JSON list of C-alpha atoms in Angstrom, two decimals:
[
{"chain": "A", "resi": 249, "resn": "UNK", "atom": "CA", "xyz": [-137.86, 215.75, 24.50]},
{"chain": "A", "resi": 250, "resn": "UNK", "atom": "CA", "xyz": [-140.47, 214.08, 27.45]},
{"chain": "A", "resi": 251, "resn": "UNK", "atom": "CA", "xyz": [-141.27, 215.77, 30.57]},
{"chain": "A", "resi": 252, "resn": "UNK", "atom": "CA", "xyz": [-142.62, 213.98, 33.64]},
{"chain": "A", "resi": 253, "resn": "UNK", "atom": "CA", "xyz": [-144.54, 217.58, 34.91]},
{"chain": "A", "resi": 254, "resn": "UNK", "atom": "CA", "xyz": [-147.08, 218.90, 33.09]},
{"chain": "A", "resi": 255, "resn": "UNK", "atom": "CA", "xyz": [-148.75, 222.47, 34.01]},
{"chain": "A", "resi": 256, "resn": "UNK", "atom": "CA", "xyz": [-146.79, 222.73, 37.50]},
{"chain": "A", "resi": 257, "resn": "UNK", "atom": "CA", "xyz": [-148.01, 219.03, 38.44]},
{"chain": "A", "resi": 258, "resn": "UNK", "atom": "CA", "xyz": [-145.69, 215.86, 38.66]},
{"chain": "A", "resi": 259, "resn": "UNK", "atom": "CA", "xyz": [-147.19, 212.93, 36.03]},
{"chain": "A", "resi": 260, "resn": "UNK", "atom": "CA", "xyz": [-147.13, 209.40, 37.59]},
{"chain": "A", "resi": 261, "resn": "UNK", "atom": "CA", "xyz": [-144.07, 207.40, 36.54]},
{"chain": "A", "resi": 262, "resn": "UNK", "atom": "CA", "xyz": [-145.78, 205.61, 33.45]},
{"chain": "A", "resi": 263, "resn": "UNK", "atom": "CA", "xyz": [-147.03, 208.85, 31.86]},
{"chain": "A", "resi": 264, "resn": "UNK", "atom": "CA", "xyz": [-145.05, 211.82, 29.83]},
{"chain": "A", "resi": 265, "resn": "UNK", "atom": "CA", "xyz": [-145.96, 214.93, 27.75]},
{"chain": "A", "resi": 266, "resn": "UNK", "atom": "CA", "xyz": [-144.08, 215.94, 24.48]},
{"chain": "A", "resi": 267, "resn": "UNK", "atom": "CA", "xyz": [-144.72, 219.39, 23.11]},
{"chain": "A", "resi": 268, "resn": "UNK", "atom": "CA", "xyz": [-147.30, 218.12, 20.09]},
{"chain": "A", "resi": 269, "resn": "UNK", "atom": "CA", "xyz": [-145.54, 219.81, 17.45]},
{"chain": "A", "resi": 270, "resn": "UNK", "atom": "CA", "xyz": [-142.49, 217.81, 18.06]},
{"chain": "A", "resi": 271, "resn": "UNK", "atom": "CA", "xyz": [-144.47, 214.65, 18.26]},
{"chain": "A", "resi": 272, "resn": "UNK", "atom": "CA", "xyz": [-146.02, 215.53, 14.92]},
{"chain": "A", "resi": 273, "resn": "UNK", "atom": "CA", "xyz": [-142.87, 215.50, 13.41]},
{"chain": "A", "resi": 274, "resn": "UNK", "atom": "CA", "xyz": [-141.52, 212.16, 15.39]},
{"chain": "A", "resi": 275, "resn": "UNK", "atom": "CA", "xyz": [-144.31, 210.17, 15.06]},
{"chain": "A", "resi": 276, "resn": "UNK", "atom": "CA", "xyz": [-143.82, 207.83, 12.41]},
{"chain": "A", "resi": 277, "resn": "UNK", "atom": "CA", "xyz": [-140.25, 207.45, 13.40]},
{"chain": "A", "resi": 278, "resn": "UNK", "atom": "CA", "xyz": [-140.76, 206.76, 16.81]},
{"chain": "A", "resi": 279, "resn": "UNK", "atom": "CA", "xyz": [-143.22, 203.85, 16.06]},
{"chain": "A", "resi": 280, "resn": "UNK", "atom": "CA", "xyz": [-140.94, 202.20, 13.56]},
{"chain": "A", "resi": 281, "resn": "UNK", "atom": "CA", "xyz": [-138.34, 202.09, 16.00]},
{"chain": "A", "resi": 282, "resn": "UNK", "atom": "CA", "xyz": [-141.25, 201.26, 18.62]},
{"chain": "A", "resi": 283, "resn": "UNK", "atom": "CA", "xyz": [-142.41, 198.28, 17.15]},
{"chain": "A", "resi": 284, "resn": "UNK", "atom": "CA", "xyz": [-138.58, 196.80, 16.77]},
{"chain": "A", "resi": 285, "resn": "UNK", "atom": "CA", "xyz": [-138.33, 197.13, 20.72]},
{"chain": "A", "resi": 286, "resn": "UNK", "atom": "CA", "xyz": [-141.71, 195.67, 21.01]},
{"chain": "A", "resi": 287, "resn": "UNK", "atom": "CA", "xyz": [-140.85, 192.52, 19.21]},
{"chain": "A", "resi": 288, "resn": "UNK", "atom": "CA", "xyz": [-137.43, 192.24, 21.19]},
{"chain": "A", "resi": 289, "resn": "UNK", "atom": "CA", "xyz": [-138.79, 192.90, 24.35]},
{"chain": "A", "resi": 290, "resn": "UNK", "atom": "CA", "xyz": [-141.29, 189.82, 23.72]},
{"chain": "A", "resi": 291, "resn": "UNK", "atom": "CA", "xyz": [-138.62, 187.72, 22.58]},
{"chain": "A", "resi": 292, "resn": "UNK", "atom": "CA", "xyz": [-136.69, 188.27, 25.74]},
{"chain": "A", "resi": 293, "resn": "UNK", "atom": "CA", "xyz": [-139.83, 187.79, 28.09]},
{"chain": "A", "resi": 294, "resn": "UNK", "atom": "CA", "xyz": [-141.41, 184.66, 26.85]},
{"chain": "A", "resi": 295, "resn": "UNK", "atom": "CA", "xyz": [-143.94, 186.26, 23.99]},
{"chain": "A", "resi": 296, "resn": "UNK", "atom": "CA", "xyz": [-146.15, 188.39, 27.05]},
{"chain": "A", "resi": 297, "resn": "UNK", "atom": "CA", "xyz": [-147.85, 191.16, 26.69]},
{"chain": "A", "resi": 298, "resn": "UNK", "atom": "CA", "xyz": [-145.49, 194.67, 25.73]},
{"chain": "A", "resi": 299, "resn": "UNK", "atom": "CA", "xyz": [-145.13, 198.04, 26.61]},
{"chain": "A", "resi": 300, "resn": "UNK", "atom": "CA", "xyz": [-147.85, 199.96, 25.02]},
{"chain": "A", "resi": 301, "resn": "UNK", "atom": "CA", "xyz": [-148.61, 203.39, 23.92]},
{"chain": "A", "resi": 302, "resn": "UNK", "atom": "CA", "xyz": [-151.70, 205.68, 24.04]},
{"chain": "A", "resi": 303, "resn": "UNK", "atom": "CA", "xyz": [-151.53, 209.24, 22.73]},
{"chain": "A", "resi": 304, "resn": "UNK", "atom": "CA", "xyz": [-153.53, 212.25, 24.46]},
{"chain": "A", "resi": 305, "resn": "UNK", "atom": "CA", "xyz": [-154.84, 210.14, 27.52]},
{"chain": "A", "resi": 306, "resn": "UNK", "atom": "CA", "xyz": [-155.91, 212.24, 30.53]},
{"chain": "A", "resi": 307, "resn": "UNK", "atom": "CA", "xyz": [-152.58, 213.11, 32.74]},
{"chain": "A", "resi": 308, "resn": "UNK", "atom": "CA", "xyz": [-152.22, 211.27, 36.04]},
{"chain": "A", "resi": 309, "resn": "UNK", "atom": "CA", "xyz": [-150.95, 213.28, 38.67]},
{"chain": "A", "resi": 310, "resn": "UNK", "atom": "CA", "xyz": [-148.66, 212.16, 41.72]},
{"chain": "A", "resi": 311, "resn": "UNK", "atom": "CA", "xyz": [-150.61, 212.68, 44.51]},
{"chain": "A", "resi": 312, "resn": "UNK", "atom": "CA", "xyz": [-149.17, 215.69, 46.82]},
{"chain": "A", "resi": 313, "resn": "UNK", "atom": "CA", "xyz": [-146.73, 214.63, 49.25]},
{"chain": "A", "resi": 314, "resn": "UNK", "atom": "CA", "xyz": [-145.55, 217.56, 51.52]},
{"chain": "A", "resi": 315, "resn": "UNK", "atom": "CA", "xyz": [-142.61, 215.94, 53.19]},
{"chain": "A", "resi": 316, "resn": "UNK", "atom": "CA", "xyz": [-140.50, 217.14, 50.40]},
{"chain": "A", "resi": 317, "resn": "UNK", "atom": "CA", "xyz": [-141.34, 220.78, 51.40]},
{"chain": "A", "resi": 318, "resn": "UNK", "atom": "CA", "xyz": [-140.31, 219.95, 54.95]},
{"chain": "A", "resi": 319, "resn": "UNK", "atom": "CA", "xyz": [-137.25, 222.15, 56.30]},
{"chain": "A", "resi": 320, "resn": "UNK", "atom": "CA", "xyz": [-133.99, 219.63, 55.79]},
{"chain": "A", "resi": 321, "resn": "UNK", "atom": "CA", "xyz": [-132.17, 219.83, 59.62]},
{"chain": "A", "resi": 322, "resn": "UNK", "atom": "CA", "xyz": [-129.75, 222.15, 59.81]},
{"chain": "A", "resi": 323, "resn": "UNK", "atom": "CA", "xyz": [-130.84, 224.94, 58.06]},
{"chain": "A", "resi": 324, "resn": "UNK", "atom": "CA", "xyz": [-131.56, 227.94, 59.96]},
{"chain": "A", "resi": 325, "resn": "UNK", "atom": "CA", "xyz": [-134.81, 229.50, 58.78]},
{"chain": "A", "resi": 326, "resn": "UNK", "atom": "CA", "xyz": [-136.07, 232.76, 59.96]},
{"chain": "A", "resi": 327, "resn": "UNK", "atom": "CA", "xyz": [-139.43, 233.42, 59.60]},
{"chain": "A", "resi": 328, "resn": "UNK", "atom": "CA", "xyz": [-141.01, 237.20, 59.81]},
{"chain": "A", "resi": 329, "resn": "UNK", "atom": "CA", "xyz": [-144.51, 237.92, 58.67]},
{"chain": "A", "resi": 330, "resn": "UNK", "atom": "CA", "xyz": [-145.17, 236.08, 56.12]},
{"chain": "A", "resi": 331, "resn": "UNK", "atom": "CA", "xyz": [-141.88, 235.39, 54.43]},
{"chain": "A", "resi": 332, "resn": "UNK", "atom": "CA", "xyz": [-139.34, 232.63, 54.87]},
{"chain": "A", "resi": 333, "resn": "UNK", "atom": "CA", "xyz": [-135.96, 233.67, 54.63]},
{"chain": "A", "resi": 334, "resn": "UNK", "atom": "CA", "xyz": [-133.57, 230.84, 54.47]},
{"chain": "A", "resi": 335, "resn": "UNK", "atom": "CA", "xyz": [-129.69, 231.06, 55.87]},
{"chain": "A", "resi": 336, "resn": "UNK", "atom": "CA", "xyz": [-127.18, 231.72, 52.96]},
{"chain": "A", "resi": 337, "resn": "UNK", "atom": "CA", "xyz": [-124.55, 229.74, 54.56]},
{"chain": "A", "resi": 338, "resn": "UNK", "atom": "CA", "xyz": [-126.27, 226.87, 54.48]},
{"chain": "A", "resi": 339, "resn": "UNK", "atom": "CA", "xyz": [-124.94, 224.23, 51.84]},
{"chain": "A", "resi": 340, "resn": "UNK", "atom": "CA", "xyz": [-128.54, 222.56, 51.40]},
{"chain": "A", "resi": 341, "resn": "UNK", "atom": "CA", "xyz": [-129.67, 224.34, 48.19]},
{"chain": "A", "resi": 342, "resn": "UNK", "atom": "CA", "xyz": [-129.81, 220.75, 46.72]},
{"chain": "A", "resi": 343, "resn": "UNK", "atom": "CA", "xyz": [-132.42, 220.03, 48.55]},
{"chain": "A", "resi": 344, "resn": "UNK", "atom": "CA", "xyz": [-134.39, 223.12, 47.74]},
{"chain": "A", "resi": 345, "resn": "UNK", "atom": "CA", "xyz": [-137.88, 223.03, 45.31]},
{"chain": "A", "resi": 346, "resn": "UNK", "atom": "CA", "xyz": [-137.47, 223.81, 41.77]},
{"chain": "A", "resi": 347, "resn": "UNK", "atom": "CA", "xyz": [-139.05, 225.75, 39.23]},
{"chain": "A", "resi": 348, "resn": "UNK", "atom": "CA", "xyz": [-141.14, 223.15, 37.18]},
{"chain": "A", "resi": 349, "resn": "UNK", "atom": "CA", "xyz": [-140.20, 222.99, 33.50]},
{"chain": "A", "resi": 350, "resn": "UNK", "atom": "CA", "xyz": [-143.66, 223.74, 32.59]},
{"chain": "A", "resi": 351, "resn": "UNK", "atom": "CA", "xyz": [-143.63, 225.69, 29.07]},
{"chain": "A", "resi": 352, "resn": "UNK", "atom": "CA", "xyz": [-147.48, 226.55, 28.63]},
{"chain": "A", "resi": 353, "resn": "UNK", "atom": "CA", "xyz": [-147.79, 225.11, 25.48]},
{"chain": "A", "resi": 354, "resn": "UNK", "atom": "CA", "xyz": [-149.76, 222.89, 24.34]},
{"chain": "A", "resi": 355, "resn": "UNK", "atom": "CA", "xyz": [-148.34, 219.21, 24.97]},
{"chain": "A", "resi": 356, "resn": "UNK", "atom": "CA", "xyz": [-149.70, 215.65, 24.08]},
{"chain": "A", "resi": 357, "resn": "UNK", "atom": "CA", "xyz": [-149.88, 213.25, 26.63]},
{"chain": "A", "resi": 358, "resn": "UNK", "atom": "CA", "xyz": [-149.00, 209.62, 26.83]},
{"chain": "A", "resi": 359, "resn": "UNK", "atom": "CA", "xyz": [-149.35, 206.39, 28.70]}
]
């Protein structure tokens, strides 16, 4: 299993973490299979360059873009001190943040 967020944070789109124990075990199986796409992928693009893999780079985060954390029209926000209470009715929970999938463990990263 991959995850694009790692500790909260959103990786850029060529990077994902995998829990290292699961790697461990997936490893050698994943490059076998690896190197088969490899070769087709060259075959089908003229012999360039293909995808590559580095284990435990540094993570690259997105950089932080607030408009996602703008309020979507139409939903009817109260605020009072310092809580924002959002309208029940409203059919926009779609568009709401999520909880990151961020486990705390230990994770490899790759590019």
């Amino acid at each position: 299993k991959t995850y694009e967020v790692m500790d909260g944070r959103k990786l850029v789109n060529y990077q994902c973490v995998v829990v290292r124990q699961e790697w461990e075990q997936l490893r050698t199986f994943f490059y076998q299979a690896f190197k088969v796409q490899k070769t087709a992928y060259r075959f089908a693009n003229g012999r360039v360059a293909a995808p590559s893999l580095v284990e435990d780079s540094a993570p690259r985060f997105v950089s932080r873009d607030f408009s996602c954390c703008a309020t979507p029209q139409g939903t009817k926000t109260v605020v009072r001190k310092t809580f924002v209470e959002f309208d029940e009715d409203s059919d926009d929970s779609a568009d709401r943040l999520k909880r990151s999938n961020s486990t705390g463990e230990v994770m490899a990263c790759f590019v």
